[in-house]
Short mmCIF file of C-alpha atoms and ligand atoms in Angstrom, two decimals:
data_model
loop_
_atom_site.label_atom_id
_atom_site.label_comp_id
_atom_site.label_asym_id
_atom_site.label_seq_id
_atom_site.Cartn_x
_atom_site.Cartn_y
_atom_site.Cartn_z
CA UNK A 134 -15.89 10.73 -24.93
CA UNK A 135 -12.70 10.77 -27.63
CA UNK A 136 -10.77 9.73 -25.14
CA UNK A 137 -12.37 6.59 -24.20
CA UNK A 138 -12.76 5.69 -27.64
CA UNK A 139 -8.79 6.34 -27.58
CA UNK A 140 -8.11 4.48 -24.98
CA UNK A 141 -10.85 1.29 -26.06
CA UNK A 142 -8.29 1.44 -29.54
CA UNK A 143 -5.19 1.25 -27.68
CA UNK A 144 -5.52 -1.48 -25.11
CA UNK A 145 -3.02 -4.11 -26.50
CA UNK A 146 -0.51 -1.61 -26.32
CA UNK A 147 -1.30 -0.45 -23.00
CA UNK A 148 -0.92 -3.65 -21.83
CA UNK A 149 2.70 -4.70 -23.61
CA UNK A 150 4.04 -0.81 -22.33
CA UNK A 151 2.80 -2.22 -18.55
CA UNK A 152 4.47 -5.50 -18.52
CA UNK A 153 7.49 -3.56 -19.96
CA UNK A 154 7.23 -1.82 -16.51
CA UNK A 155 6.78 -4.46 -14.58
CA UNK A 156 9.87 -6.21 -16.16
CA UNK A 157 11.83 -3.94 -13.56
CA UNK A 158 12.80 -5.81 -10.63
CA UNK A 159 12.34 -2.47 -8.55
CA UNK A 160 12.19 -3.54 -5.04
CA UNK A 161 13.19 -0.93 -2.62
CA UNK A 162 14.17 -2.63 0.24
CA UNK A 163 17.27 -4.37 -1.34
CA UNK A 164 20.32 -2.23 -2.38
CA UNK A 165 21.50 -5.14 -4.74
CA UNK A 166 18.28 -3.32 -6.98
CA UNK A 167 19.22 0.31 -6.61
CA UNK A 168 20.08 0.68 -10.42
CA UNK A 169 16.65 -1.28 -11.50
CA UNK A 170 14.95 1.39 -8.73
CA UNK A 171 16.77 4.31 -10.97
CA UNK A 172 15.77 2.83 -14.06
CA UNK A 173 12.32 2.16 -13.07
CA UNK A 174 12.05 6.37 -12.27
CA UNK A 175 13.72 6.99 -15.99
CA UNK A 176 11.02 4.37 -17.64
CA UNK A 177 8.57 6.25 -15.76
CA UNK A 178 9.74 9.71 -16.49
CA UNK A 179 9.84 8.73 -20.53
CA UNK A 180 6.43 7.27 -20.63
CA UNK A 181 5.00 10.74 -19.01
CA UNK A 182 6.59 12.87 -21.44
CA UNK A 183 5.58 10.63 -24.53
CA UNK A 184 2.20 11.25 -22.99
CA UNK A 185 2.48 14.77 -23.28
CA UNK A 186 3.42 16.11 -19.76
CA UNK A 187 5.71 19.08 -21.25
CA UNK A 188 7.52 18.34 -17.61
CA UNK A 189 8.35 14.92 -16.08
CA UNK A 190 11.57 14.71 -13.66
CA UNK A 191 13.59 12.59 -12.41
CA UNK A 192 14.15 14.51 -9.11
CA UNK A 193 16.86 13.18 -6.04
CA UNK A 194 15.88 12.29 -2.19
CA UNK A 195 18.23 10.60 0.30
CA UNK A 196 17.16 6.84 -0.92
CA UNK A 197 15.09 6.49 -4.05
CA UNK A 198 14.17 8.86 -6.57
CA UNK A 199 10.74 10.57 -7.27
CA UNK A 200 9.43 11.04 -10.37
CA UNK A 201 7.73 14.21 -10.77
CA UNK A 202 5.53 15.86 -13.97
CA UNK A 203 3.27 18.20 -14.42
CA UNK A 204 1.11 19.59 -17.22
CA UNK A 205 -0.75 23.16 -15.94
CA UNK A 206 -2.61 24.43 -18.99
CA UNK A 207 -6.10 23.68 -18.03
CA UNK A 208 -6.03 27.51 -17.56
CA UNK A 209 -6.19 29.10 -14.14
CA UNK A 210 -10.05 28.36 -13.65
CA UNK A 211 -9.59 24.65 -13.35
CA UNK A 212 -8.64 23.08 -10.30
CA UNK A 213 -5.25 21.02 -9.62
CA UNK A 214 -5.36 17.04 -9.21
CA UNK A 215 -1.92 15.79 -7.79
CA UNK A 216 -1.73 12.14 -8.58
CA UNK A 217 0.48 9.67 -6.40
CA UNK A 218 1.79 6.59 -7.14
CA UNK A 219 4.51 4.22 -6.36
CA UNK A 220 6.81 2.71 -9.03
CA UNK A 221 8.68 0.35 -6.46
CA UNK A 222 8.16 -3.11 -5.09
CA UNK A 223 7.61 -5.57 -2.35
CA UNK A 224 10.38 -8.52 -2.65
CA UNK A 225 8.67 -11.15 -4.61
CA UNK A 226 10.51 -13.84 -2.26
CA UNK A 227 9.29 -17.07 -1.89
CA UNK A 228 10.21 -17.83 -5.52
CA UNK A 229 9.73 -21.09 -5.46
CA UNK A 230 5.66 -20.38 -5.44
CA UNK A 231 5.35 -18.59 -8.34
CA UNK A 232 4.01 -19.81 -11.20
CA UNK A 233 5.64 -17.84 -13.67
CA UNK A 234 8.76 -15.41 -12.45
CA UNK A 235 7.52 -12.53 -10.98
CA UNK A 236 9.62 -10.22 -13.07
CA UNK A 237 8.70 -11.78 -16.26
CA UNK A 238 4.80 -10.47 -16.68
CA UNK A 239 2.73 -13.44 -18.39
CA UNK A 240 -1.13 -12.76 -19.46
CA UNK A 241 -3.12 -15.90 -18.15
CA UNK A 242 -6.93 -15.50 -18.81
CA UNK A 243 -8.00 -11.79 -17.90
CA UNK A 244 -5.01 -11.04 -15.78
CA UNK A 245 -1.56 -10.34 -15.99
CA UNK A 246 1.11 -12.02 -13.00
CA UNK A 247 4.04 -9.87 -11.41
CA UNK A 248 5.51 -8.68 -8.62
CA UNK A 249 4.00 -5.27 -9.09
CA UNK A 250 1.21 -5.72 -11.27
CA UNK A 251 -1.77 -4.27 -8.44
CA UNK A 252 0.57 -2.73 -6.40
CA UNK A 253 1.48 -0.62 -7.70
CA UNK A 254 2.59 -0.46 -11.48
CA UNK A 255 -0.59 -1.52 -12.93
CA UNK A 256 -2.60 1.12 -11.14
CA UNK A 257 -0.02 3.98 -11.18
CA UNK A 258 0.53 3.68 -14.97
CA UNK A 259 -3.43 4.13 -15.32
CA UNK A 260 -2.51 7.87 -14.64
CA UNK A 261 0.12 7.79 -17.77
CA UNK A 262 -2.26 6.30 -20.10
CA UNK A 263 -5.29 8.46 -19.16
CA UNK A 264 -3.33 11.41 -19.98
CA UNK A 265 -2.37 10.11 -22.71
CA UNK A 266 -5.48 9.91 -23.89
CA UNK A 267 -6.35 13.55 -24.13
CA UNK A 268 -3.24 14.52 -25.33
CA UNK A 269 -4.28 12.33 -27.96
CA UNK A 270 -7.62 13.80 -28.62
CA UNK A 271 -8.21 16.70 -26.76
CA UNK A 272 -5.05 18.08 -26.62
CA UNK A 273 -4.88 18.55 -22.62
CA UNK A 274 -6.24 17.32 -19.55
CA UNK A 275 -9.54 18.71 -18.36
CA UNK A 276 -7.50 19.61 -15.28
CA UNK A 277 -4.12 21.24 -14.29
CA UNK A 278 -2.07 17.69 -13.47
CA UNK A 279 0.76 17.26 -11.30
CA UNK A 280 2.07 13.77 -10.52
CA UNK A 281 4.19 12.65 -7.93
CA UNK A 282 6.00 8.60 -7.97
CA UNK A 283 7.90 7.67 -5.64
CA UNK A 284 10.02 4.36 -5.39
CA UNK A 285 9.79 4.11 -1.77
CA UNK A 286 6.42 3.31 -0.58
CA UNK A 287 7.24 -0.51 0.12
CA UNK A 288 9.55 0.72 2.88
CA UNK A 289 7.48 3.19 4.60
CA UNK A 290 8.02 6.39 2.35
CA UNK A 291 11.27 7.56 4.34
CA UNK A 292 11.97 10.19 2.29
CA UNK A 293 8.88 11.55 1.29
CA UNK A 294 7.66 13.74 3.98
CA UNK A 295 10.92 15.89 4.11
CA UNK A 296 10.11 16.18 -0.05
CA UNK A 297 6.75 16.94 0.37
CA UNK A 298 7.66 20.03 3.08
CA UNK A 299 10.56 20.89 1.04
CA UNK A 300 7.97 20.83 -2.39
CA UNK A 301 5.42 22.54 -0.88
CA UNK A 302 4.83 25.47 -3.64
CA UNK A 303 5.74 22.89 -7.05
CA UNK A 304 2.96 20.03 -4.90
CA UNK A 305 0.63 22.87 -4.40
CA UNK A 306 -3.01 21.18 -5.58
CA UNK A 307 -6.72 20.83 -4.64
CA UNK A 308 -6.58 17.21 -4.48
CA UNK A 309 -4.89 14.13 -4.40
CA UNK A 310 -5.59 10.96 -6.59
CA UNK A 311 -4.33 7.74 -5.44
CA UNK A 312 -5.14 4.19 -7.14
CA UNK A 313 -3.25 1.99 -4.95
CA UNK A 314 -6.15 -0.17 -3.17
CA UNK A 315 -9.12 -2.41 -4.34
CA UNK A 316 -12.64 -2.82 -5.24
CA UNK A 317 -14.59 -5.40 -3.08
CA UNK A 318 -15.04 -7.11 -6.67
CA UNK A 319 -15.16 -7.22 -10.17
CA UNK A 320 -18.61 -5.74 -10.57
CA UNK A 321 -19.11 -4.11 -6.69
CA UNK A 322 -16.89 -0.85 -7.02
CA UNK A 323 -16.18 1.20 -3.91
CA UNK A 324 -13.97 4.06 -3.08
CA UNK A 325 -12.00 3.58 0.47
CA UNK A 326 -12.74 6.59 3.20
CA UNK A 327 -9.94 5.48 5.95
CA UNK A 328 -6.86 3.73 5.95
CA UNK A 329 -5.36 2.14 8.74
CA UNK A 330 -1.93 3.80 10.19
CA UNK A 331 1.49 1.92 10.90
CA UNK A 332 4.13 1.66 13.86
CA UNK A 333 6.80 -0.87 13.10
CA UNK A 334 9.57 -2.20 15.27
CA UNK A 335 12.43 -4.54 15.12
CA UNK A 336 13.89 -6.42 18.55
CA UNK A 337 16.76 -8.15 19.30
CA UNK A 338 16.76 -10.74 21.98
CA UNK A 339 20.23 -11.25 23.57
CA UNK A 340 21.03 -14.52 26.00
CA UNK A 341 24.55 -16.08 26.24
CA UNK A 342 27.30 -13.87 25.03
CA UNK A 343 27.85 -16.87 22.23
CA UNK A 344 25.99 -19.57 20.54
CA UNK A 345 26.57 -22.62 22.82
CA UNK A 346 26.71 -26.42 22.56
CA UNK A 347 23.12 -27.01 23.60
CA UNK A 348 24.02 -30.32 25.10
CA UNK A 349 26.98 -28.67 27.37
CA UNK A 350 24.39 -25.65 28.39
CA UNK A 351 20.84 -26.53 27.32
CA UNK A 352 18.93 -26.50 30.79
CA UNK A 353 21.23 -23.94 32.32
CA UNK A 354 21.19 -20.96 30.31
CA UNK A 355 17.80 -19.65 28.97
CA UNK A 356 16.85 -19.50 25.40
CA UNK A 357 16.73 -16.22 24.08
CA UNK A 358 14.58 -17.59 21.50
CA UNK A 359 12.05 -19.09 23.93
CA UNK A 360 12.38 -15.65 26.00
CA UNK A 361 11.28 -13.82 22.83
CA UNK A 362 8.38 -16.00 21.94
CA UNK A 363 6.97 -16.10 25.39
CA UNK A 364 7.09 -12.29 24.97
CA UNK A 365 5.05 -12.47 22.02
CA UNK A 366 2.75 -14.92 22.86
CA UNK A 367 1.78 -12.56 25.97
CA UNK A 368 0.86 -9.50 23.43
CA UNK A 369 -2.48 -10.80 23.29
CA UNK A 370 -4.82 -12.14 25.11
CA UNK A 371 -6.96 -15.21 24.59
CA UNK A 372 -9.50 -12.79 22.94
CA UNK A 373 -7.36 -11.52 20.74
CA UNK A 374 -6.84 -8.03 22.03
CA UNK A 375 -3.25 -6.79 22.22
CA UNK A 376 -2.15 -6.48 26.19
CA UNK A 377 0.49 -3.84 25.64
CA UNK A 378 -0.92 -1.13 28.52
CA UNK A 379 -2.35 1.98 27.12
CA UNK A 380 -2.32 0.46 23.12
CA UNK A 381 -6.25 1.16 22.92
CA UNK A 382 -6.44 4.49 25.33
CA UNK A 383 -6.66 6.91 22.25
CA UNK A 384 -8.72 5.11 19.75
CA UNK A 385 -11.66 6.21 18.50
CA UNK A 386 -14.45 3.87 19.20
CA UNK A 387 -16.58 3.08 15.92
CA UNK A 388 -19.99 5.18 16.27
CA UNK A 389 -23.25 2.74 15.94
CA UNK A 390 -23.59 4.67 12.60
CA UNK A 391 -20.69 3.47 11.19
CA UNK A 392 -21.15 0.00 12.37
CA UNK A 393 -24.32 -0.48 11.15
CA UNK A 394 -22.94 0.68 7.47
CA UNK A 395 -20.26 -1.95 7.69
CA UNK A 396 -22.35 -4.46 8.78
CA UNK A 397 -24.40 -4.13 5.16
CA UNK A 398 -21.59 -4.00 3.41
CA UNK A 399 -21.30 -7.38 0.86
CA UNK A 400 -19.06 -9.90 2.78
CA UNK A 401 -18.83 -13.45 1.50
CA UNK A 402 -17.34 -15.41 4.69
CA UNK A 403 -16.44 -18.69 2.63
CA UNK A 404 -15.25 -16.77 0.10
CA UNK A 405 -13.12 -14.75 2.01
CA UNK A 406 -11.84 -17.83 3.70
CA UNK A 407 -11.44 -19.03 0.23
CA UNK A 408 -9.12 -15.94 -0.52
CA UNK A 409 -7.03 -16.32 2.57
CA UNK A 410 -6.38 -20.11 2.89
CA UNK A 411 -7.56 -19.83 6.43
CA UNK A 412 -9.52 -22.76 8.26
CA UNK A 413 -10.83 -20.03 10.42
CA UNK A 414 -11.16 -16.57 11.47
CA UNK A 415 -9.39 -15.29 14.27
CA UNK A 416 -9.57 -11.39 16.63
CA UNK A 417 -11.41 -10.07 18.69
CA UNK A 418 -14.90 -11.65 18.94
CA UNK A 419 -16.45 -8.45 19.93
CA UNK A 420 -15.78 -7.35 16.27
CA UNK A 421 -17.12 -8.35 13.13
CA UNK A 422 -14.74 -9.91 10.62
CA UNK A 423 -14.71 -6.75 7.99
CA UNK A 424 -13.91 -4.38 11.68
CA UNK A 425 -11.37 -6.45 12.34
CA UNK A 426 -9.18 -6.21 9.03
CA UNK A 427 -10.26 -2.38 8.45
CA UNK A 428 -11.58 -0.91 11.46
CA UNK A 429 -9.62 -1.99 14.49
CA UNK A 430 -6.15 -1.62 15.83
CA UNK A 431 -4.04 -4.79 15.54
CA UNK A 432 -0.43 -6.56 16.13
CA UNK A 433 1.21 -8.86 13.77
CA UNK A 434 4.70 -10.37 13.81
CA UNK A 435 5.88 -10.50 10.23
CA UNK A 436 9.01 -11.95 11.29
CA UNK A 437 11.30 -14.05 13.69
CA UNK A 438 14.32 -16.01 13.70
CA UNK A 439 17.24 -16.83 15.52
CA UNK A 440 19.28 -20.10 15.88
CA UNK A 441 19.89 -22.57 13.40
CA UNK A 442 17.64 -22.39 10.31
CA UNK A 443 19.41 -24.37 7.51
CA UNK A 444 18.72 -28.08 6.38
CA UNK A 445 19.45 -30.20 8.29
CA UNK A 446 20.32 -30.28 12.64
CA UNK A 447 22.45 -28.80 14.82
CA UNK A 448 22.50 -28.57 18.04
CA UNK A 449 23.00 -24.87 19.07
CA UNK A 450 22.00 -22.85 21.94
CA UNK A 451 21.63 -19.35 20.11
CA UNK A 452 22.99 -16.23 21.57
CA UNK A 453 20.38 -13.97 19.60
CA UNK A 454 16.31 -13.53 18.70
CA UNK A 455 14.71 -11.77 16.48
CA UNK A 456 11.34 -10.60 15.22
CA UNK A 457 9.55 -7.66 13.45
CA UNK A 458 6.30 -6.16 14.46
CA UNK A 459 4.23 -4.57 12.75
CA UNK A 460 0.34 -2.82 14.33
CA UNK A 461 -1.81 -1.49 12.39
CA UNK A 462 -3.19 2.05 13.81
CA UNK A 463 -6.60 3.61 13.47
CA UNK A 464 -7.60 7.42 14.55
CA UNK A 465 -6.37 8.64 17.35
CA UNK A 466 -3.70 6.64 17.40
CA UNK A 467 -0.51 7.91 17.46
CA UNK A 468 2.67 6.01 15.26
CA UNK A 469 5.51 7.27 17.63
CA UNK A 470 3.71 6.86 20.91
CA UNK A 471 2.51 2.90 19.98
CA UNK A 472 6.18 2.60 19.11
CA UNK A 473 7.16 3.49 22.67
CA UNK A 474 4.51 1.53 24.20
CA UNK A 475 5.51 -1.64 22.80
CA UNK A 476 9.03 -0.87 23.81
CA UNK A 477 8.43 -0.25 27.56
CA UNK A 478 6.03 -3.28 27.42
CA UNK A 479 8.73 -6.05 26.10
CA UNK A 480 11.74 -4.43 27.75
CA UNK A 481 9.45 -4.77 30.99
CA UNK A 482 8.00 -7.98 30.13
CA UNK A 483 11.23 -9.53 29.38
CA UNK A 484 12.77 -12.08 31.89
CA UNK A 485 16.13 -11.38 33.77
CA UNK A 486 18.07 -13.92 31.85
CA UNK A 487 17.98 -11.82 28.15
CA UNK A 488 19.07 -7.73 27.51
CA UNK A 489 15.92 -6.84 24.66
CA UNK A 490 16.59 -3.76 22.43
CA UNK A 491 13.58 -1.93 20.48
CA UNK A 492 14.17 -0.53 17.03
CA UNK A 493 11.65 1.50 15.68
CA UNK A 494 12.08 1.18 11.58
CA UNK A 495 8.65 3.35 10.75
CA UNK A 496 5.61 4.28 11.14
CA UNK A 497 2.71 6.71 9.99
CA UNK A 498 -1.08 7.63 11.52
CA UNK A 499 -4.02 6.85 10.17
CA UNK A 500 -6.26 8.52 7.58
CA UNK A 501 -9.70 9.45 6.79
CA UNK A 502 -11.01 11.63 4.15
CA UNK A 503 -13.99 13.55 3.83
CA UNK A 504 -16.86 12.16 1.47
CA UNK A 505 -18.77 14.78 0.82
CA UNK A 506 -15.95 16.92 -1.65
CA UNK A 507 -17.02 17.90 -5.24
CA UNK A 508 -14.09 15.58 -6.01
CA UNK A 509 -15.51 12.55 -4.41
CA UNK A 510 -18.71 13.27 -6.33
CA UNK A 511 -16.98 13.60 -9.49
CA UNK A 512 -15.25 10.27 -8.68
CA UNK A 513 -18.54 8.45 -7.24
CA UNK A 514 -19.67 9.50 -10.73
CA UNK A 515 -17.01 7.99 -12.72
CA UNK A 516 -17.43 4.87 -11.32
CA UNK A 517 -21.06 4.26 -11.37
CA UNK A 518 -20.69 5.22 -15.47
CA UNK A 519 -18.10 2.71 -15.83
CA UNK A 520 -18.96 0.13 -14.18
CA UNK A 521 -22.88 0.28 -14.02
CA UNK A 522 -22.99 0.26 -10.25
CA UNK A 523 -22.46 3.37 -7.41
CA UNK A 524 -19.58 2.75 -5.21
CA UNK A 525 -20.23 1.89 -1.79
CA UNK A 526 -17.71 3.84 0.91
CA UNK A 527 -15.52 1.23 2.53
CA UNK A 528 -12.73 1.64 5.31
CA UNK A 529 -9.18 -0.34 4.48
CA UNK A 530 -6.95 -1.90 6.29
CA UNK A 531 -3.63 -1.50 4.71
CA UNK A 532 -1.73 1.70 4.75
CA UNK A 533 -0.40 4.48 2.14
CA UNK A 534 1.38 7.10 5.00
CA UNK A 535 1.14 9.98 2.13
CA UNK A 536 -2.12 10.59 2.54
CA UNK A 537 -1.69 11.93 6.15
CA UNK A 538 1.00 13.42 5.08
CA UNK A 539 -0.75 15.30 2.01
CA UNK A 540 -3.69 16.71 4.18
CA UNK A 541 -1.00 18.00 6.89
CA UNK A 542 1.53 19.21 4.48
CA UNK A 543 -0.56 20.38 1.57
CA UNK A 544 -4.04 20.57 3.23
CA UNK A 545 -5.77 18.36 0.26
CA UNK A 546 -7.60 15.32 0.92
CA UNK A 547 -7.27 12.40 -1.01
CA UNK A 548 -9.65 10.36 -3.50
CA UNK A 549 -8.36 6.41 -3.37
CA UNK A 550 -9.69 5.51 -6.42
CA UNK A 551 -8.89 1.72 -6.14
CA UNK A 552 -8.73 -0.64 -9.26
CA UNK A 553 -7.40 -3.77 -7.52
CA UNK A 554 -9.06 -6.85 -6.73
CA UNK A 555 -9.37 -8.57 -2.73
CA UNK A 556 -7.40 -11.39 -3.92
CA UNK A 557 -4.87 -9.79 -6.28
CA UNK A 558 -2.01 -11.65 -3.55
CA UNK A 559 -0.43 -8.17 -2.81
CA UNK A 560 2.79 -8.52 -1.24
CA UNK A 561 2.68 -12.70 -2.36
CA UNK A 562 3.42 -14.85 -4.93
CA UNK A 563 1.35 -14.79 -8.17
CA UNK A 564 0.75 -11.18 -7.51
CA UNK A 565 -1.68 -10.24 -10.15
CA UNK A 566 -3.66 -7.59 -11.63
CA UNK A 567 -7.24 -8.33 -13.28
CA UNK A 568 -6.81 -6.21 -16.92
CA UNK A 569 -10.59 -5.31 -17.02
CA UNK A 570 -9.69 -3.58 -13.98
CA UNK A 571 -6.48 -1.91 -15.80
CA UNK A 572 -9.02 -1.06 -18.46
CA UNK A 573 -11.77 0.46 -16.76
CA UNK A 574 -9.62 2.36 -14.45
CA UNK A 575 -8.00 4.11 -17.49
CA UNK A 576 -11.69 5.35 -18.52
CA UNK A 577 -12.79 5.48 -14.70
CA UNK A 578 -9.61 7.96 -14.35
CA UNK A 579 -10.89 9.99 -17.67
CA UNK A 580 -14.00 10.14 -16.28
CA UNK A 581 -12.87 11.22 -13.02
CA UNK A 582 -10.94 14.51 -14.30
CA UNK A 583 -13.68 15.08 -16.82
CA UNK A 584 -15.96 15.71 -14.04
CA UNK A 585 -14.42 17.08 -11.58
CA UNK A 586 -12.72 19.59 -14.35
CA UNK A 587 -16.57 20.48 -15.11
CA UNK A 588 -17.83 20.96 -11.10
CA UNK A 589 -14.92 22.83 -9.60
N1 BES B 746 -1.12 -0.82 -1.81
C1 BES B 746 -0.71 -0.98 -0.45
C2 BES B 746 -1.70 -0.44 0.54
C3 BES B 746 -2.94 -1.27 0.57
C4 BES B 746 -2.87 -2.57 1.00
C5 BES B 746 -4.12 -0.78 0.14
C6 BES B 746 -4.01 -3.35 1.00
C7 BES B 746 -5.23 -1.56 0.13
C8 BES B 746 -5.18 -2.85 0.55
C9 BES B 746 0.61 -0.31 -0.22
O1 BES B 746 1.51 -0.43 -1.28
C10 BES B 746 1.25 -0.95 0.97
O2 BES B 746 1.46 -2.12 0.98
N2 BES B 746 1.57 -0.16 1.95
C11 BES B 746 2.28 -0.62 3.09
C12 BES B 746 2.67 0.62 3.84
C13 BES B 746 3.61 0.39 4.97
C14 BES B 746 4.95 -0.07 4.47
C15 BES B 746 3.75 1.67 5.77
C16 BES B 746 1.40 -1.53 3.94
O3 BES B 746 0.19 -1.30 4.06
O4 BES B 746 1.96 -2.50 4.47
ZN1 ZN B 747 2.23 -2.70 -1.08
#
């Protein structure tokens, strides 16, 4: 194909044009970055048009902006592919453990480090150079394109349902293409079926009206930061499995079937305890390890603090708590209703001596996506061509809400055509993307619309 050949030729480039991208410090969760968010979208929007979109937008929500394109002159045979990305990122806090900064991209070996660099700038701007491509060669895609980025994935995509609704004609597509997940290695592709869903909550532990000498009122007056992490340390049990009444009543048991296909999936326990650091494994021990991280409903607290947290001592007896919460849904579960659960459970839970308030701050349900489409042919295809080997189907645990959001909106499915690697260190320091990868998801993604251009 020309436009592997084209895209084989222009690889250096490729590369300097993404670590020009990920030079943007776009995080989305701090205002002190809203301009680099902005000028992340206008990068974006540049690059699409030099690759021949004849439209690419900056377009307005309520927070960040997303970057829309589209090139329709596949003629009105071919079929639609709406590609998603996200062009914003997690904070790369703790600094101190990176190697190199995380917003200056440095090539070590076969991969490139930076806050961004798997997720999701390296595999979003697969989509720009693929494109590129057949302008370059062919002329057009094989397929009608349209492309939505958006800048605020990292936070839970607050904007993006109300632009979806209010987009519904301009989105209008046969399917979605996201790369924004991994490959269970460098030569064992896979395309991901499910993702896991999210309900996330902030609380706020109150005791004494003000901090307090601990030596004039320690003994007296309760903690609120031992009332909050008696709380949490009740939200599961010694087995693992989260306590909060009614949490597991809608989920959808995994069928024998399913278990059994999981079970012969390739899963490398030292090296996964390699990847994480762990000593150990941990969860329920009615569940296998991969279940566990993909398949089952869990609880983590990504945060807490209260009190006195600078160098140093001092003696305080702290007026507030606080932690974040995050679970991790699966189908049936529903993002609002967990939400509440968890509420009614701690403000229950909670001992006489503290007031506890619940935020909720966001959620989204669960996805799975039929296997069976042309489209997930054409992309079982693309893989096996590029990288010798058919993709096995795997369930993730992360989340990307838009994909839930895309089948009840726009009634497409998605294809998650991964390019990452398991220990990429998504959302850590030294965040990195394995080129190869970058590579052969640029000719996995030509591939992909080549075929499905030529079955639908
Ligand atoms: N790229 C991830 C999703 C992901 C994580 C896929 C791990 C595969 C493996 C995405 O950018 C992400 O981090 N999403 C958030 C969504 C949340 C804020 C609703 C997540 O999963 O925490
Ligand atoms: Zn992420």
């Amino acid at each position: 194909m020309k436009a592997i050949t084209y895209a084989h030729a222009h690889s250096e480039r490729f590369v300097e044009e993404l670590k020009a991208f990920l030079r943007i410090p776009s995080v989305s969760t701090r205002e002190e970055h809203a301009r680099d968010i902005q000028r992340a979208a206008e990068w974006l929007k540049t690059r699409l048009l030099e690759a021949g979109f004849p439209r690419a937008e900056v377009l307005p929500t309520p927070r960040h902006p997303v970057v829309y394109a589209e090139w329709l002159e596949a003629g009105p045979d071919a079929p639609t592919v709406l590609i998603y990305g996200h062009y914003d990122v997690q904070p790369p806090d703790p600094l101190e453990l990176w190697e190199t900064p995380p917003f200056e991209p440095t090539v070590r070996g076969d991969d490139v480090f930076a806050r961004g660099a798997s997720d999701d700038k390296g595999q979003a701007y697969i989509y720009v150079k693929a494109v590129e491509a057949f302008h370059e060669t062919a002329g057009r895609p094989p397929v009608n394109l349209k492309c939505v980025f958006e800048g605020e994935e990292e936070i839970g995509s607050p904007s993006l349902p109300d632009f979806i609704r209010e987009h519904r004609d301009l989105l209008a597509a046969d399917v979605a293409a996201i790369s924004d997940t991994h490959i269970l290695g460098k030569d064992a592709p896979s395309i991901v079926y499910a993702l896991r869903g999210m309900a996330y909550v902030e609380v706020e532990v109150t005791g004494p009206g003000a901090d307090l000498h601990s030596g004039i009122y320690g003994g007296a007056v309760h903690n609120p930061i031992h009332a909050l992490c008696e709380m949490i340390a009740q939200l599961h049990d010694a087995d693992g499995r989260i306590t909060i009444p009614g949490f597991y009543d809608r989920v959808r048991e995994l069928t024998p079937a399913e278990r059994a296909e999981m079970a012969k999936m390739p899963f490398d326990r030292e090296a996964w305890l390699e990847e994480t650091g762990a000593s150990t494994d941990w969860g329920e021990s009615a569940y296998t390890i991969v279940e566990r991280a993909s398949a089952r409903p869990t609880l983590d607290v990504n945060g807490i603090w209260g009190g006195y947290i600078e160098k140093g001592a001092k003696t305080v007896l702290p007026s507030k708590a606080y932690a974040k919460i995050s679970m991790r849904l699966v189908p049936d579960q529903q993002p609002d209703e967990i939400a509440g659960l968890i509420e009614a459970y701690l403000l229950e839970s909670a001992p006489p001596t503290v007031a506890v308030t619940v935020t909720k701050l966001h959620g989204g349900p669960s996805a799975i996506v039929r296997r069976d489409s042309p489209a997930m042919q054409a992309a079982s295809r693309a893989y096996t061509e590029v990288f010798d080997k058919t993709p096995v189907f795997v369930r993730e645990g992360g989340s990307i809400p838009v994909v839930t959001t895309f089948q009840q909106v726009l009634g497409i499915d998605t294809i998650l055509l991964g390019f990452g690697l398991p220990d990429d260190r998504l959302h850590s320091p030294n965040e990195k993307f394995h080129l190869p990868n970058f590579h052969r998801g640029i000719e996995t993604v030509i591939r992909f619309l080549t075929h499905y251009g030529d079955e639908a």
